Amino acid sequence: MAYFVSLFLLGLVLGLVAVASNPAPYFAALGLVVAAGAGCGVLVGHGGSFLSLVLFLIYLGGMLVVFAYSAALAAEPFPEAWGDRSVLGYVLVYVLGLLVIASWFWGGWYEGGWVVVDEFKELVILRGDTNGVAMMYSSGGGLLVLCAWVLLLTLFVVLELTRGLSRGALRAV
Amino acid sequence: MTPVHFSFTSTFILGLMGLAFHRTHLLSALLCLEGMMLSLFIALSLWTLQLEATAYSAAPMLLLAFSACEASVGLALLVATARTHGTDHLQSLNLLQC
Amino acid sequence: MNPYVLTIFLLSLGLGTTLTFASSHWLLAWMGLEINTLAIIPLMAQQHHPRAVEATTKYFLTQATAAAVILFATTLNAWSTGEWAIHQMSSPATITIIMLALSLKLGLAPTHFWLPEVLQGLNLTTGLILSTWQKLAPFALLLQISPALNSHLLITIGLLSTFVGGWGGLNQTQLRKILAYSSIAHLGWMVMIVKFAPSLTLLSLLIYILMTTTAFLTFKTLSSTTMNILATSWTKTPVITALAALALLSLGGLPPLTGFMPKWLILQELVKQQLPLLATLAALSALLSLYFYLRLCYAMALTSSPNTLTALLPWRLTQNTNPLLLSATSMFSLMLLPLTPTIMTLLTY
């Protein structure tokens, strides 16, 4: 399990390298998918299965559909993948920088610090994070109301921003 | 510094560098913002899980809700920019330079 | 815009700043900043003009980045110390990152590039909200973390801001860009003093808000966005034009007017802290700003532009805007200097 978690950590970092190295938005969205999936794996390895599930559903189910749609809006005839020269240069620079910084910290990575894997210390019916999120509905009621208000506000903001007026060139989107 | 700490820190900094230094598309900038928010979500969740501070488990959820709002507003701005400027290249946002 | 929707946006704008004021927890403060950003975006892009949309996009990108960096620094702080309270920050690295992110949010000198462009794309009312109300929430955070901040960092940011604000405005003819650079310079003065005397920061924030409100409302009344429209404004409203010249001099900080008060007290405090060189440099940088305020005054009140009309007053409809706010703020921005001891007593905590 420790190896899996370290693989997921590596996937998380490499996914962000793939996003940050300025490829075309298609491939950047793919990198974000990889990073989000690896992040779910890291959370499961630490025993936060409910938070991981929420992240998986929201990112891969909700948000990335919208991002894929918008990538189609911003499509270009020759999208740059990671093999192209400029993008490859950035990838190499980022990976080398990461390696240098990681080797700087290498001595401080003590053995027990590698992975904190949840080992089912005692038999429980509900996991800790599930309980904690459920507390949002009781003690965190004010924050819940605040979140609901912000989501409503975002709805109005988006509708107001994308309202079609007489200005502009493109009418298809 | 544990490897977990190192990986979410480097993830955030990579997203920030990608956003700050080289973007051609507005959508890529928004994806970098999303990557930063993803690393913050993972950092907050791991903080609650490692400290077993159960009451803080709601914090990553709130963060996720707010980042979803931010992403949707960013995409709405993308649509608005594509309408007024005809493209989403950041180079074309140059009407206000002096 | 629909008035109900406008009400929702304005209420949320108030809610965001109030949340940041009221919170002692970084997560809630971050939520307040986010609500603030989200609520002003449709107000900025109200006309769907290309310039307005572009300014909104730039504003969104900078503010979202700054808020994310603030939350990242506080998460690092929580990982190392387990502390989420705002006024108990102890780790110097995280607090420096937070200060840099706040300066990105406010538009202070090394990260000020977005402010003139964003302000240039907005109409004057939204520009007024952006340069007054939107500064309050970051300043609340800045005042709370200021005891733990490094004073060298603050002095560097502040001095750089006053110089950049003076230098950048020199060659501008657009009033909104000039006001943006004036905002950068004033915020630089506030940041310079925040470590030594936080009550002076509050005082100069208050006076800056009064003076900037006067300037924006005057330009809105004269419906002018460039200098050459100002040059003919004396035919429209002579009294407001004369008062506006004085208000601009007050922004520049000339002695019998209100704007002199914060500069005077800040310079006195800097000298008291054994920093005479810094005080001299700050006073010299105010001269740079004074140059473009004087040029605006010169174009507005001291010259009459050559025109072929013989009539002094143009034909116009009577304005039905309520002049109460403009008259009150221009009174405040001209005549508050004798009340300095009272205001200082009110603001000292």
mmCIF file with all atom_site columns, N, CA and C in Angstrom, chain C residues 168-200:
data_model
loop_
_atom_site.group_PDB
_atom_site.id
_atom_site.type_symbol
_atom_site.label_atom_id
_atom_site.label_alt_id
_atom_site.label_comp_id
_atom_site.label_asym_id
_atom_site.label_entity_id
_atom_site.label_seq_id
_atom_site.pdbx_PDB_ins_code
_atom_site.Cartn_x
_atom_site.Cartn_y
_atom_site.Cartn_z
_atom_site.occupancy
_atom_site.B_iso_or_equiv
_atom_site.pdbx_formal_charge
_atom_site.auth_seq_id
_atom_site.auth_comp_id
_atom_site.auth_asym_id
_atom_site.auth_atom_id
_atom_site.pdbx_PDB_model_num
ATOM 1  N N  . GLY C 1 168 ? 4.461  56.282 -12.586 1.00 0.00 ? 168 GLY C N  1
ATOM 2  C CA . GLY C 1 168 ? 3.573  55.753 -13.616 1.00 0.00 ? 168 GLY C CA 1
ATOM 3  C C  . GLY C 1 168 ? 2.568  56.779 -14.076 1.00 0.00 ? 168 GLY C C  1
ATOM 4  N N  . GLY C 1 169 ? 2.141  57.661 -13.164 1.00 0.00 ? 169 GLY C N  1
ATOM 5  C CA . GLY C 1 169 ? 1.097  58.601 -13.550 1.00 0.00 ? 169 GLY C CA 1
ATOM 6  C C  . GLY C 1 169 ? 1.593  59.778 -14.349 1.00 0.00 ? 169 GLY C C  1
ATOM 7  N N  . LEU C 1 170 ? 2.922  59.926 -14.486 1.00 0.00 ? 170 LEU C N  1
ATOM 8  C CA . LEU C 1 170 ? 3.454  61.150 -15.085 1.00 0.00 ? 170 LEU C CA 1
ATOM 9  C C  . LEU C 1 170 ? 2.988  61.346 -16.513 1.00 0.00 ? 170 LEU C C  1
ATOM 10 N N  . ASN C 1 171 ? 2.984  60.276 -17.290 1.00 0.00 ? 171 ASN C N  1
ATOM 11 C CA . ASN C 1 171 ? 2.748  60.447 -18.713 1.00 0.00 ? 171 ASN C CA 1
ATOM 12 C C  . ASN C 1 171 ? 1.326  60.110 -19.112 1.00 0.00 ? 171 ASN C C  1
ATOM 13 N N  . GLN C 1 172 ? 0.408  60.070 -18.151 1.00 0.00 ? 172 GLN C N  1
ATOM 14 C CA . GLN C 1 172 ? -0.943 59.637 -18.473 1.00 0.00 ? 172 GLN C CA 1
ATOM 15 C C  . GLN C 1 172 ? -1.837 60.823 -18.802 1.00 0.00 ? 172 GLN C C  1
ATOM 16 N N  . THR C 1 173 ? -2.759 60.606 -19.732 1.00 0.00 ? 173 THR C N  1
ATOM 17 C CA . THR C 1 173 ? -3.784 61.605 -19.963 1.00 0.00 ? 173 THR C CA 1
ATOM 18 C C  . THR C 1 173 ? -5.156 61.088 -19.586 1.00 0.00 ? 173 THR C C  1
ATOM 19 N N  . GLN C 1 174 ? -5.260 59.782 -19.304 1.00 0.00 ? 174 GLN C N  1
ATOM 20 C CA . GLN C 1 174 ? -6.551 59.196 -18.922 1.00 0.00 ? 174 GLN C CA 1
ATOM 21 C C  . GLN C 1 174 ? -6.751 59.347 -17.422 1.00 0.00 ? 174 GLN C C  1
ATOM 22 N N  . LEU C 1 175 ? -7.904 59.908 -17.040 1.00 0.00 ? 175 LEU C N  1
ATOM 23 C CA . LEU C 1 175 ? -8.116 60.201 -15.625 1.00 0.00 ? 175 LEU C CA 1
ATOM 24 C C  . LEU C 1 175 ? -8.153 58.934 -14.777 1.00 0.00 ? 175 LEU C C  1
ATOM 25 N N  . ARG C 1 176 ? -8.756 57.849 -15.311 1.00 0.00 ? 176 ARG C N  1
ATOM 26 C CA . ARG C 1 176 ? -8.872 56.644 -14.482 1.00 0.00 ? 176 ARG C CA 1
ATOM 27 C C  . ARG C 1 176 ? -7.514 56.021 -14.235 1.00 0.00 ? 176 ARG C C  1
ATOM 28 N N  . LYS C 1 177 ? -6.610 56.098 -15.226 1.00 0.00 ? 177 LYS C N  1
ATOM 29 C CA . LYS C 1 177 ? -5.265 55.566 -14.980 1.00 0.00 ? 177 LYS C CA 1
ATOM 30 C C  . LYS C 1 177 ? -4.529 56.429 -13.976 1.00 0.00 ? 177 LYS C C  1
ATOM 31 N N  . ILE C 1 178 ? -4.725 57.745 -14.060 1.00 0.00 ? 178 ILE C N  1
ATOM 32 C CA . ILE C 1 178 ? -4.078 58.619 -13.082 1.00 0.00 ? 178 ILE C CA 1
ATOM 33 C C  . ILE C 1 178 ? -4.590 58.297 -11.683 1.00 0.00 ? 178 ILE C C  1
ATOM 34 N N  . LEU C 1 179 ? -5.902 58.070 -11.579 1.00 0.00 ? 179 LEU C N  1
ATOM 35 C CA . LEU C 1 179 ? -6.443 57.739 -10.257 1.00 0.00 ? 179 LEU C CA 1
ATOM 36 C C  . LEU C 1 179 ? -5.926 56.390 -9.779  1.00 0.00 ? 179 LEU C C  1
ATOM 37 N N  . ALA C 1 180 ? -5.702 55.445 -10.700 1.00 0.00 ? 180 ALA C N  1
ATOM 38 C CA . ALA C 1 180 ? -5.154 54.149 -10.300 1.00 0.00 ? 180 ALA C CA 1
ATOM 39 C C  . ALA C 1 180 ? -3.745 54.315 -9.752  1.00 0.00 ? 180 ALA C C  1
ATOM 40 N N  . TYR C 1 181 ? -2.931 55.111 -10.443 1.00 0.00 ? 181 TYR C N  1
ATOM 41 C CA . TYR C 1 181 ? -1.573 55.310 -9.932  1.00 0.00 ? 181 TYR C CA 1
ATOM 42 C C  . TYR C 1 181 ? -1.598 56.084 -8.617  1.00 0.00 ? 181 TYR C C  1
ATOM 43 N N  . SER C 1 182 ? -2.533 57.015 -8.480  1.00 0.00 ? 182 SER C N  1
ATOM 44 C CA . SER C 1 182 ? -2.651 57.716 -7.200  1.00 0.00 ? 182 SER C CA 1
ATOM 45 C C  . SER C 1 182 ? -3.038 56.746 -6.100  1.00 0.00 ? 182 SER C C  1
ATOM 46 N N  . SER C 1 183 ? -3.904 55.762 -6.443  1.00 0.00 ? 183 SER C N  1
ATOM 47 C CA . SER C 1 183 ? -4.264 54.744 -5.447  1.00 0.00 ? 183 SER C CA 1
ATOM 48 C C  . SER C 1 183 ? -3.041 53.932 -5.031  1.00 0.00 ? 183 SER C C  1
ATOM 49 N N  . ILE C 1 184 ? -2.185 53.572 -6.009  1.00 0.00 ? 184 ILE C N  1
ATOM 50 C CA . ILE C 1 184 ? -0.983 52.797 -5.682  1.00 0.00 ? 184 ILE C CA 1
ATOM 51 C C  . ILE C 1 184 ? -0.094 53.595 -4.725  1.00 0.00 ? 184 ILE C C  1
ATOM 52 N N  . ALA C 1 185 ? 0.075  54.899 -5.023  1.00 0.00 ? 185 ALA C N  1
ATOM 53 C CA . ALA C 1 185 ? 0.962  55.707 -4.179  1.00 0.00 ? 185 ALA C CA 1
ATOM 54 C C  . ALA C 1 185 ? 0.404  55.852 -2.771  1.00 0.00 ? 185 ALA C C  1
ATOM 55 N N  . HIS C 1 186 ? -0.919 56.090 -2.661  1.00 0.00 ? 186 HIS C N  1
ATOM 56 C CA . HIS C 1 186 ? -1.492 56.247 -1.316  1.00 0.00 ? 186 HIS C CA 1
ATOM 57 C C  . HIS C 1 186 ? -1.396 54.964 -0.511  1.00 0.00 ? 186 HIS C C  1
ATOM 58 N N  . LEU C 1 187 ? -1.666 53.812 -1.192  1.00 0.00 ? 187 LEU C N  1
ATOM 59 C CA . LEU C 1 187 ? -1.566 52.540 -0.465  1.00 0.00 ? 187 LEU C CA 1
ATOM 60 C C  . LEU C 1 187 ? -0.140 52.289 -0.027  1.00 0.00 ? 187 LEU C C  1
ATOM 61 N N  . GLY C 1 188 ? 0.822  52.763 -0.825  1.00 0.00 ? 188 GLY C N  1
ATOM 62 C CA . GLY C 1 188 ? 2.217  52.626 -0.418  1.00 0.00 ? 188 GLY C CA 1
ATOM 63 C C  . GLY C 1 188 ? 2.496  53.357 0.886   1.00 0.00 ? 188 GLY C C  1
ATOM 64 N N  . TRP C 1 189 ? 1.942  54.585 1.025   1.00 0.00 ? 189 TRP C N  1
ATOM 65 C CA . TRP C 1 189 ? 2.119  55.315 2.288   1.00 0.00 ? 189 TRP C CA 1
ATOM 66 C C  . TRP C 1 189 ? 1.530  54.526 3.450   1.00 0.00 ? 189 TRP C C  1
ATOM 67 N N  . MET C 1 190 ? 0.332  53.938 3.216   1.00 0.00 ? 190 MET C N  1
ATOM 68 C CA . MET C 1 190 ? -0.317 53.211 4.317   1.00 0.00 ? 190 MET C CA 1
ATOM 69 C C  . MET C 1 190 ? 0.494  52.004 4.729   1.00 0.00 ? 190 MET C C  1
ATOM 70 N N  . VAL C 1 191 ? 1.048  51.266 3.738   1.00 0.00 ? 191 VAL C N  1
ATOM 71 C CA . VAL C 1 191 ? 1.774  50.044 4.071   1.00 0.00 ? 191 VAL C CA 1
ATOM 72 C C  . VAL C 1 191 ? 3.091  50.381 4.766   1.00 0.00 ? 191 VAL C C  1
ATOM 73 N N  . MET C 1 192 ? 3.667  51.530 4.391   1.00 0.00 ? 192 MET C N  1
ATOM 74 C CA . MET C 1 192 ? 4.942  51.900 4.988   1.00 0.00 ? 192 MET C CA 1
ATOM 75 C C  . MET C 1 192 ? 4.829  52.067 6.496   1.00 0.00 ? 192 MET C C  1
ATOM 76 N N  . ILE C 1 193 ? 3.670  52.538 6.975   1.00 0.00 ? 193 ILE C N  1
ATOM 77 C CA . ILE C 1 193 ? 3.562  52.914 8.376   1.00 0.00 ? 193 ILE C CA 1
ATOM 78 C C  . ILE C 1 193 ? 2.871  51.828 9.197   1.00 0.00 ? 193 ILE C C  1
ATOM 79 N N  . VAL C 1 194 ? 2.376  50.752 8.550   1.00 0.00 ? 194 VAL C N  1
ATOM 80 C CA . VAL C 1 194 ? 1.473  49.839 9.268   1.00 0.00 ? 194 VAL C CA 1
ATOM 81 C C  . VAL C 1 194 ? 2.167  49.119 10.415  1.00 0.00 ? 194 VAL C C  1
ATOM 82 N N  . LYS C 1 195 ? 3.471  48.943 10.300  1.00 0.00 ? 195 LYS C N  1
ATOM 83 C CA . LYS C 1 195 ? 4.172  48.251 11.379  1.00 0.00 ? 195 LYS C CA 1
ATOM 84 C C  . LYS C 1 195 ? 4.368  49.159 12.593  1.00 0.00 ? 195 LYS C C  1
ATOM 85 N N  . PHE C 1 196 ? 4.570  50.457 12.338  1.00 0.00 ? 196 PHE C N  1
ATOM 86 C CA . PHE C 1 196 ? 4.920  51.364 13.434  1.00 0.00 ? 196 PHE C CA 1
ATOM 87 C C  . PHE C 1 196 ? 3.679  51.922 14.117  1.00 0.00 ? 196 PHE C C  1
ATOM 88 N N  . ALA C 1 197 ? 2.689  52.327 13.334  1.00 0.00 ? 197 ALA C N  1
ATOM 89 C CA . ALA C 1 197 ? 1.503  52.934 13.934  1.00 0.00 ? 197 ALA C CA 1
ATOM 90 C C  . ALA C 1 197 ? 0.279  52.526 13.121  1.00 0.00 ? 197 ALA C C  1
ATOM 91 N N  . PRO C 1 198 ? -0.396 51.433 13.490  1.00 0.00 ? 198 PRO C N  1
ATOM 92 C CA . PRO C 1 198 ? -1.555 50.976 12.717  1.00 0.00 ? 198 PRO C CA 1
ATOM 93 C C  . PRO C 1 198 ? -2.691 51.982 12.699  1.00 0.00 ? 198 PRO C C  1
ATOM 94 N N  . SER C 1 199 ? -2.790 52.821 13.729  1.00 0.00 ? 199 SER C N  1
ATOM 95 C CA . SER C 1 199 ? -3.871 53.801 13.713  1.00 0.00 ? 199 SER C CA 1
ATOM 96 C C  . SER C 1 199 ? -3.654 54.826 12.603  1.00 0.00 ? 199 SER C C  1
ATOM 97 N N  . LEU C 1 200 ? -2.394 55.112 12.284  1.00 0.00 ? 200 LEU C N  1
ATOM 98 C CA . LEU C 1 200 ? -2.128 56.021 11.165  1.00 0.00 ? 200 LEU C CA 1
ATOM 99 C C  . LEU C 1 200 ? -2.531 55.398 9.846   1.00 0.00 ? 200 LEU C C  1
#
